[in-house]
Coordinates of C-alpha atoms (C1' of nucleotides) in Angstrom, one line a residue:
Chain A
F1 CA 0.1 0.3 -0.1
D2 CA 2.9 2.2 0.7
R3 CA 3.9 1.7 -2.7
C4 CA 0.7 3.1 -4.4
F5 CA -0.2 5.5 -1.6
C6 CA 0.7 8.4 -3.3
D7 CA -0.4 8.5 -6.8
S8 CA -2.6 5.5 -7.3
R9 CA -4.0 6.0 -3.9
T10 CA -7.1 7.7 -5.3
E11 CA -7.2 4.7 -7.6
V12 CA -7.4 2.0 -5.1
M13 CA -10.0 3.8 -3.2
E14 CA -12.4 4.2 -6.3
K15 CA -11.7 0.8 -6.4
W16 CA -12.8 0.0 -2.8
V17 CA -15.8 2.2 -3.0
A18 CA -17.0 1.0 -6.2
E19 CA -16.6 -2.6 -5.0
F20 CA -18.4 -1.8 -1.6
F21 CA -21.5 -0.5 -3.2
L22 CA -21.5 -3.0 -5.8
R23 CA -21.7 -5.3 -3.5
R24 CA -24.0 -4.4 -0.5
Q25 CA -27.2 -6.2 -1.1
Q26 CA -29.5 -3.3 0.7
N27 CA -31.7 -0.4 -1.1
P28 CA -30.9 1.6 -2.9
R29 CA -30.1 -0.7 -5.7
V30 CA -26.9 0.3 -7.5
Y31 CA -26.8 -0.1 -10.9
A32 CA -23.4 -1.1 -12.3
S33 CA -22.5 0.8 -15.1
P34 CA -23.5 4.6 -14.1
L35 CA -21.4 3.5 -10.9
L36 CA -18.5 2.2 -12.6
S37 CA -18.4 5.3 -15.2
A38 CA -19.2 7.8 -12.3
L39 CA -15.7 7.0 -11.3
K40 CA -12.6 7.2 -13.4
P41 CA -12.2 4.1 -15.4
V42 CA -9.7 2.4 -13.6
D43 CA -9.2 -0.3 -16.5
S44 CA -5.9 -1.9 -14.9
D45 CA -6.2 -5.7 -15.6
D46 CA -6.4 -6.5 -12.0
C47 CA -10.1 -5.7 -12.2
V48 CA -11.1 -8.7 -13.1
K49 CA -12.8 -8.9 -9.7
L50 CA -14.3 -5.7 -9.7
K51 CA -15.7 -6.3 -13.2
I52 CA -17.0 -9.7 -11.9
T53 CA -19.0 -8.1 -9.1
S54 CA -20.2 -5.8 -11.3
V55 CA -21.7 -8.4 -13.6
L56 CA -22.9 -10.4 -10.7
R57 CA -24.6 -6.9 -9.5
D58 CA -26.4 -6.7 -12.8
I59 CA -27.6 -10.2 -12.8
S60 CA -29.0 -9.7 -9.1
N61 CA -30.6 -6.4 -10.5
S62 CA -32.2 -8.3 -13.0
L63 CA -33.3 -11.6 -10.8
I64 CA -34.9 -8.7 -8.7
R65 CA -36.7 -7.4 -11.4
G66 CA -37.7 -10.5 -12.5
T67 CA -36.0 -9.9 -15.9
V68 CA -35.2 -13.2 -17.5
D69 CA -34.1 -12.2 -21.1
E70 CA -31.5 -12.2 -23.5
G71 CA -29.6 -9.4 -21.6
M72 CA -29.1 -12.2 -19.0
L73 CA -27.4 -14.2 -21.2
D74 CA -25.4 -11.4 -22.3
L75 CA -23.8 -11.2 -18.9
L76 CA -23.9 -15.0 -18.1
E77 CA -21.5 -15.0 -21.2
I78 CA -19.6 -11.7 -19.7
L79 CA -19.3 -13.5 -16.2
E80 CA -17.7 -16.9 -17.8
K81 CA -15.4 -14.4 -20.0
L82 CA -14.1 -12.8 -16.8
M83 CA -14.0 -15.9 -14.7
L84 CA -11.7 -17.5 -17.6
Q85 CA -9.6 -14.8 -17.1
E86 CA -9.4 -14.8 -13.6
R87 CA -8.3 -18.8 -14.9
S88 CA -11.0 -20.2 -12.3
V89 CA -12.8 -22.9 -13.4
I90 CA -16.5 -22.8 -14.7
M91 CA -18.9 -24.0 -12.2
G92 CA -21.9 -26.3 -12.7
S93 CA -24.2 -23.2 -11.5
L94 CA -23.2 -21.5 -14.0
K95 CA -23.6 -23.8 -16.7
S96 CA -27.2 -24.7 -15.6
A97 CA -27.8 -21.4 -15.0
Y98 CA -27.0 -20.4 -18.8
C99 CA -28.8 -23.5 -20.0
W100 CA -32.1 -22.4 -18.2
T101 CA -31.9 -18.9 -19.0
A102 CA -31.6 -19.5 -22.7
V103 CA -34.3 -21.9 -22.5
E104 CA -36.6 -19.4 -20.8
C105 CA -35.6 -17.0 -23.5
T106 CA -36.7 -19.6 -26.0
H107 CA -39.9 -20.5 -24.1
R108 CA -41.1 -17.1 -23.5
F109 CA -42.0 -17.4 -27.3
M110 CA -43.6 -20.2 -26.8
W111 CA -47.0 -18.5 -26.3
P112 CA -48.9 -19.6 -29.2
V113 CA -50.3 -23.1 -29.2
T114 CA -48.3 -23.7 -32.2
A115 CA -45.1 -23.4 -33.2
S116 CA -45.5 -22.0 -36.4
D117 CA -47.6 -19.2 -35.2
G118 CA -45.3 -17.1 -33.5
F119 CA -41.8 -16.0 -33.2
F120 CA -40.2 -19.2 -32.0
G121 CA -38.5 -19.9 -34.8
D122 CA -36.9 -16.6 -34.9
A123 CA -36.0 -17.3 -30.9
L124 CA -34.5 -20.6 -32.0
E125 CA -32.7 -19.0 -35.0
R126 CA -31.3 -16.0 -33.0
I127 CA -30.6 -17.8 -29.6
W128 CA -29.5 -21.7 -30.4
K129 CA -28.0 -21.1 -34.2
K130 CA -26.5 -17.9 -33.5
R131 CA -25.7 -17.2 -30.2
I132 CA -25.0 -20.7 -29.1
G133 CA -23.6 -21.5 -32.4
M134 CA -20.7 -18.9 -30.9
L135 CA -20.1 -20.6 -27.7
K136 CA -19.6 -23.6 -29.5
E137 CA -17.3 -22.2 -31.7
R138 CA -15.0 -21.1 -29.2
E139 CA -15.6 -24.4 -27.5
S140 CA -17.1 -22.8 -24.4
D141 CA -17.5 -24.7 -21.2
L142 CA -21.4 -23.0 -21.4
V143 CA -21.9 -25.7 -24.0
S144 CA -23.5 -28.3 -21.4
H145 CA -24.9 -31.8 -22.1
E146 CA -27.9 -30.1 -20.6
L147 CA -27.7 -27.4 -23.0
L148 CA -27.1 -29.7 -25.7
K149 CA -30.4 -31.8 -24.7
W150 CA -32.5 -28.4 -24.5
E151 CA -31.1 -27.6 -28.2
S152 CA -32.4 -30.9 -29.8
D153 CA -35.6 -31.2 -28.0
L154 CA -36.4 -27.4 -28.6
N155 CA -35.7 -28.1 -32.2
E156 CA -37.8 -31.1 -32.4
A157 CA -40.3 -29.1 -31.1
F158 CA -40.7 -27.0 -33.7
E159 CA -41.4 -29.9 -36.0
E160 CA -43.6 -31.9 -33.0
P161 CA -46.4 -30.4 -32.2
E162 CA -46.4 -32.7 -29.2
I163 CA -43.2 -32.2 -28.0
Y164 CA -44.2 -28.7 -28.3
R165 CA -47.2 -28.7 -26.1
K166 CA -45.2 -30.5 -23.2
I167 CA -42.3 -27.8 -23.2
R168 CA -45.0 -25.1 -23.5
E169 CA -46.8 -26.3 -20.8
S170 CA -43.8 -26.6 -18.4
N171 CA -42.2 -24.4 -15.9
V172 CA -39.1 -23.3 -17.3
R173 CA -39.2 -19.7 -15.7
Y174 CA -39.2 -21.3 -12.1
N175 CA -36.1 -23.4 -12.5
A176 CA -34.5 -20.4 -14.7
I177 CA -35.1 -18.1 -11.9
S178 CA -33.7 -21.0 -9.5
H179 CA -30.3 -21.5 -11.2
L180 CA -29.8 -17.8 -11.0
T181 CA -30.6 -17.0 -7.6
Q182 CA -28.1 -20.0 -6.9
L183 CA -25.5 -18.9 -9.1
V184 CA -25.5 -15.8 -7.6
K185 CA -25.7 -16.5 -4.1
E186 CA -22.6 -19.1 -4.9
Q187 CA -20.7 -16.4 -6.4
W188 CA -21.3 -13.5 -3.5
A189 CA -20.1 -16.1 -1.2
L190 CA -17.4 -16.7 -3.0
L191 CA -16.1 -13.1 -3.1
G192 CA -16.3 -12.9 0.7
C193 CA -16.4 -9.4 1.9
S194 CA -15.6 -6.2 0.1
S195 CA -12.0 -5.1 0.6
L196 CA -13.1 -2.2 2.4
E197 CA -15.4 -4.1 4.9
S198 CA -12.0 -6.4 5.6
E199 CA -10.2 -3.3 5.8
A200 CA -12.4 -1.8 8.8
R201 CA -12.5 -5.2 10.5
K202 CA -8.8 -5.5 10.5
R203 CA -8.7 -2.0 12.2
L204 CA -11.7 -2.8 14.5
L205 CA -9.8 -6.0 15.4
K206 CA -6.7 -4.5 16.1
R207 CA -8.4 -1.6 18.1
K208 CA -10.2 -3.8 20.2
D209 CA -6.8 -6.4 20.6
S210 CA -4.4 -3.7 21.7
P211 CA -6.0 -2.1 24.7
N212 CA -7.2 -5.1 26.7
A213 CA -5.3 -8.8 26.0
S214 CA -8.7 -10.3 25.0
R215 CA -8.1 -13.0 22.0
K216 CA -11.4 -13.6 20.9
R217 CA -10.6 -14.4 17.6
G218 CA -12.9 -17.2 15.5
N219 CA -16.5 -15.2 14.8
G220 CA -15.7 -12.6 17.1
Y221 CA -16.4 -10.0 14.5
G222 CA -19.9 -9.9 14.4
R223 CA -21.7 -6.8 16.1
A224 CA -18.4 -5.3 17.0
G225 CA -19.7 -1.8 16.2
E226 CA -21.3 -1.6 19.2
T227 CA -18.7 -2.1 21.4
T228 CA -16.8 0.5 20.1
D229 CA -16.6 3.7 21.8
K230 CA -18.0 6.6 19.5
S231 CA -14.9 8.6 21.0
N232 CA -12.7 8.4 18.0
G233 CA -15.4 10.7 15.7
E234 CA -15.4 9.3 12.0
N235 CA -13.4 6.3 12.4
A236 CA -15.9 5.0 14.6
N237 CA -18.4 6.1 12.0
D238 CA -17.0 4.5 9.0
V239 CA -16.4 1.1 11.0
E240 CA -19.9 0.9 12.0
E241 CA -21.3 1.7 8.7
V242 CA -19.2 -1.4 6.7
G243 CA -19.8 -3.6 9.4
G244 CA -23.2 -3.3 9.5
L245 CA -24.2 -3.6 6.3
E246 CA -23.2 -6.8 4.2
K247 CA -25.4 -9.5 4.6
H248 CA -24.4 -12.1 2.1
D249 CA -20.8 -12.8 3.8
G250 CA -21.9 -15.7 5.6
A251 CA -18.4 -17.4 6.0
V252 CA -16.3 -14.8 7.6
K253 CA -13.1 -15.5 6.6
V254 CA -11.1 -12.8 5.1
N255 CA -10.8 -14.1 1.5
E256 CA -7.8 -15.1 0.2
Q257 CA -8.3 -13.0 -2.9
E258 CA -8.3 -10.3 -0.5
Q259 CA -4.6 -10.5 -0.1
E260 CA -3.7 -8.3 -2.5
H261 CA -5.0 -5.5 -0.6
E262 CA -3.6 -6.9 2.6
P263 CA -0.9 -4.2 3.7
S264 CA -2.4 -2.2 6.5
L265 CA -2.5 1.7 6.6
N266 CA -0.9 3.0 10.0
K267 CA 0.5 5.9 8.1
G268 CA -2.0 8.3 7.5
E269 CA -4.7 6.2 8.8
I270 CA -7.1 9.1 9.8
A271 CA -6.4 10.8 6.6
V272 CA -7.5 7.8 4.5
A273 CA -10.6 7.0 6.6
R274 CA -11.5 10.8 6.1
E275 CA -11.4 10.3 2.2
L276 CA -12.9 7.3 2.2
K277 CA -15.7 8.5 4.4
D278 CA -16.1 11.5 1.8
F279 CA -16.1 8.9 -0.9
L280 CA -18.9 7.1 0.6
L281 CA -21.2 10.3 1.2
E282 CA -20.6 11.6 -2.9
I283 CA -20.9 8.3 -4.0
Q284 CA -24.2 7.5 -1.9
R285 CA -25.3 11.3 -3.0
L286 CA -25.1 9.7 -6.9
I287 CA -26.8 6.7 -6.4
D288 CA -29.6 8.5 -4.6
S289 CA -30.2 10.5 -7.1
S290 CA -29.5 8.3 -9.7
T291 CA -31.9 5.6 -8.5
R292 CA -34.7 8.0 -8.0
Q293 CA -34.6 9.2 -11.6
E294 CA -35.3 5.7 -12.9
Q295 CA -32.1 4.2 -14.0
E296 CA -30.7 6.2 -16.8
P297 CA -28.7 8.3 -14.7
D298 CA -26.1 8.4 -16.9
D299 CA -26.8 11.9 -17.8
A300 CA -28.9 12.8 -14.9
M301 CA -25.6 12.4 -13.0
E302 CA -24.3 15.4 -14.0
Q303 CA -26.7 17.9 -12.7
S304 CA -27.3 16.3 -9.7
N305 CA -24.2 17.2 -8.4
D306 CA -25.1 20.4 -7.6
V307 CA -29.1 19.8 -7.1
T308 CA -28.0 17.3 -4.8
P309 CA -30.3 16.6 -1.9
Q310 CA -29.3 18.1 1.0
N311 CA -29.7 17.4 4.6
D312 CA -31.3 13.9 4.5
E313 CA -27.8 12.3 4.8
A314 CA -27.6 11.8 8.6
N315 CA -30.8 9.6 8.4
R316 CA -29.9 7.8 5.3
T317 CA -28.6 4.8 6.8
E318 CA -31.3 4.4 9.2
A319 CA -34.0 4.5 6.6
E320 CA -32.4 2.0 4.5
D321 CA -32.2 -0.5 7.3
S322 CA -36.0 -0.4 8.1
E323 CA -36.4 -1.7 4.2
G324 CA -38.8 0.1 2.3
S325 CA -39.4 3.0 4.2
S326 CA -37.6 5.2 1.9
S327 CA -38.9 3.4 -1.3
S328 CA -41.7 4.8 -1.5
R329 CA -40.6 8.0 -3.1
R330 CA -38.6 6.0 -5.4
V331 CA -39.9 5.3 -8.9
R332 CA -40.7 1.7 -9.1
P333 CA -39.6 0.3 -12.4
H334 CA -42.4 -0.9 -14.8
L335 CA -42.4 -5.0 -13.8
P336 CA -43.4 -7.5 -16.4
T337 CA -46.2 -9.5 -16.0
P338 CA -45.0 -12.4 -14.2
E339 CA -45.9 -16.0 -15.6
P340 CA -48.4 -18.1 -13.6
L341 CA -46.1 -20.5 -11.7
N342 CA -47.4 -24.5 -11.8
V343 CA -45.6 -24.6 -8.3
S344 CA -46.3 -21.7 -6.0
P345 CA -42.7 -20.6 -4.3
L346 CA -44.6 -20.0 -1.1
K347 CA -45.8 -23.3 -0.6
K348 CA -42.9 -25.5 0.5
V349 CA -43.2 -28.1 -1.5
R350 CA -40.5 -31.1 -1.8
L351 CA -39.0 -30.9 -5.1
E352 CA -38.1 -34.6 -4.4
R353 CA -41.3 -36.5 -3.6
P354 CA -41.0 -38.6 -0.6
R355 CA -38.4 -41.2 -1.0
P356 CA -39.3 -44.6 -1.1
R357 CA -38.8 -46.4 1.6
R358 CA -35.4 -48.1 2.0
P359 CA -35.9 -52.0 2.3
M360 CA -35.8 -53.4 5.6
K361 CA -33.2 -55.3 6.2
F362 CA -31.9 -57.6 9.6
W363 CA -28.9 -56.7 11.3
T364 CA -26.5 -59.6 10.7
P365 CA -24.6 -61.0 14.1
E366 CA -21.5 -59.6 12.2
E367 CA -22.7 -56.0 11.9
V368 CA -24.0 -56.2 15.4
A369 CA -20.5 -57.3 16.6
A370 CA -18.8 -54.6 14.4
L371 CA -21.5 -52.3 16.4
R372 CA -20.2 -53.2 19.8
E373 CA -16.6 -52.9 18.9
G374 CA -17.3 -49.3 17.5
V375 CA -19.3 -48.2 20.7
K376 CA -16.8 -49.8 23.2
E377 CA -14.2 -47.5 21.4
F378 CA -16.1 -44.6 20.5
G379 CA -18.5 -44.1 22.4
K380 CA -22.2 -42.8 20.7
S381 CA -20.6 -41.0 18.3
W382 CA -21.8 -42.7 15.3
K383 CA -20.2 -41.2 13.0
D384 CA -16.8 -42.8 14.6
V385 CA -18.4 -45.9 15.1
K386 CA -19.2 -46.2 11.4
N387 CA -15.6 -45.2 10.7
S388 CA -14.2 -48.2 12.8
N389 CA -15.5 -50.6 11.0
P390 CA -16.9 -49.3 7.4
V391 CA -17.0 -52.5 5.5
V392 CA -19.1 -54.4 7.8
L393 CA -21.5 -51.0 8.4
A394 CA -21.3 -50.3 4.9
D395 CA -25.0 -50.1 4.4
R396 CA -25.7 -48.9 7.5
S397 CA -26.4 -44.9 8.1
E398 CA -25.2 -43.1 11.2
V399 CA -28.9 -43.0 12.4
D400 CA -29.4 -46.7 12.1
L401 CA -26.6 -47.2 14.0
K402 CA -28.1 -45.3 16.7
D403 CA -31.2 -47.3 16.3
K404 CA -30.0 -50.0 16.6
W405 CA -28.4 -49.3 19.8
R406 CA -31.5 -48.0 21.1
N407 CA -32.6 -51.4 20.2
L408 CA -30.2 -53.5 21.7
F409 CA -30.0 -51.3 24.9
G410 CA -33.2 -49.5 25.6
R411 CA -31.7 -46.0 26.2
Chain B
dA1 C1' -24.3 -34.8 14.0
dT2 C1' -27.2 -36.7 17.2
dA3 C1' -31.3 -37.7 20.4
dG4 C1' -35.7 -38.8 20.2
dG5 C1' -40.4 -39.2 18.5
dG6 C1' -43.2 -41.6 15.2
dC7 C1' -44.2 -45.1 11.4
dT8 C1' -44.8 -49.6 9.5
dA9 C1' -44.2 -53.9 8.9
dC10 C1' -44.4 -58.3 10.9
dC11 C1' -45.5 -61.6 14.2
dG12 C1' -47.6 -64.0 18.9
Chain C
dC1 C1' -53.9 -56.0 20.3
dG2 C1' -49.6 -55.1 22.1
dG3 C1' -44.6 -55.9 21.5
dT4 C1' -40.7 -55.4 18.3
dA5 C1' -37.3 -54.2 14.5
dG6 C1' -35.8 -51.3 11.2
dC7 C1' -36.2 -47.1 8.9
dC8 C1' -37.8 -42.1 8.6
dC9 C1' -38.7 -37.2 10.0
dT10 C1' -37.2 -33.4 12.7
dA11 C1' -35.6 -30.2 16.9
dT12 C1' -32.0 -28.9 18.8

DNA sequence: ATAGGGCTACCG
DNA sequence: CGGTAGCCCTAT
């Protein structure tokens, strides 16, 4: 950090701030492209992560709006390319999300009862021949078996009214949304917390550790905000704000990839903190005005700089926390009429219907002996018992062991 | 992961 | 019926 402290300091901070806003899940929703263009274009190669973050943000937003269209396919393709740049594997979740999104994009043209009536043919041509054709050409990993299967099914559907009808009536959208949601969740989790936040946590820890020798590592991070005294002025503010916001970070590990930002700020710490805060406020202001005037804020942004809203800065954070109270004055985007779902997402359905009962098998004396041995050695930790003789106990689950033991000796 | 309640097939 | 063995479900 020292090295880049002088000239590229602001650049790093821009990245951090952008990243921070892109990752937070709360309102106001950030739109990736305006945010990135609002910042000076930081187009170095190490921005891949930031780009991934922004693509994810776009996908999330699209999902929140309920929009699963060909723009989504674009986003997924970009995501794939970025992940290749990062030399990470293309995961199953991305493949199936892409597959189902492609199917959904086609499926939405199956509104007429017969294939030839509407634009189904055009959709096939555009999406499957051209778009996916290009994927095939560059041997993309997105071309999965699943995808190929659907390709042939959809092509068949064009000829066979019966197949057309079946696909037409199936609930593709539900699957597409599920897979996309899954993908987004997985990716957010993979990214961990933002650089800004991990920095804040680090400083928080340092501060907590130094005064008293309480070594409370592990998941001590959680609600640390309250315990810090506010006497530290703006520093404390920053930390609280940052610490409280992100929800999706689940695993509280400081991401390995975050290490590039590792070196801590001990010089000019205060100055940096102050600058960060200014950044946050400024960006917040941009976001506020841009989300308020719908999502085409590119030009709106300029004027809004001076017409900027006023005093509500102070209560802003609280307003966001109670989701929705402030959203009433935001323009609600026009949502496409949702297609009816065969399965209500509200009703908790078991997607795999009740497993057929495992056929009953009596315990052999050998198995019982193994069980006794195991328990003698490990007590009632069934996991260990099973591991102590995995061969004999191969088709007995840990629960089976427990049940059998109960049968043998009452309680 | 484990404990404990419940269900079902079977038997006397 | 009641009892038992094996298996399933779910709260902790």
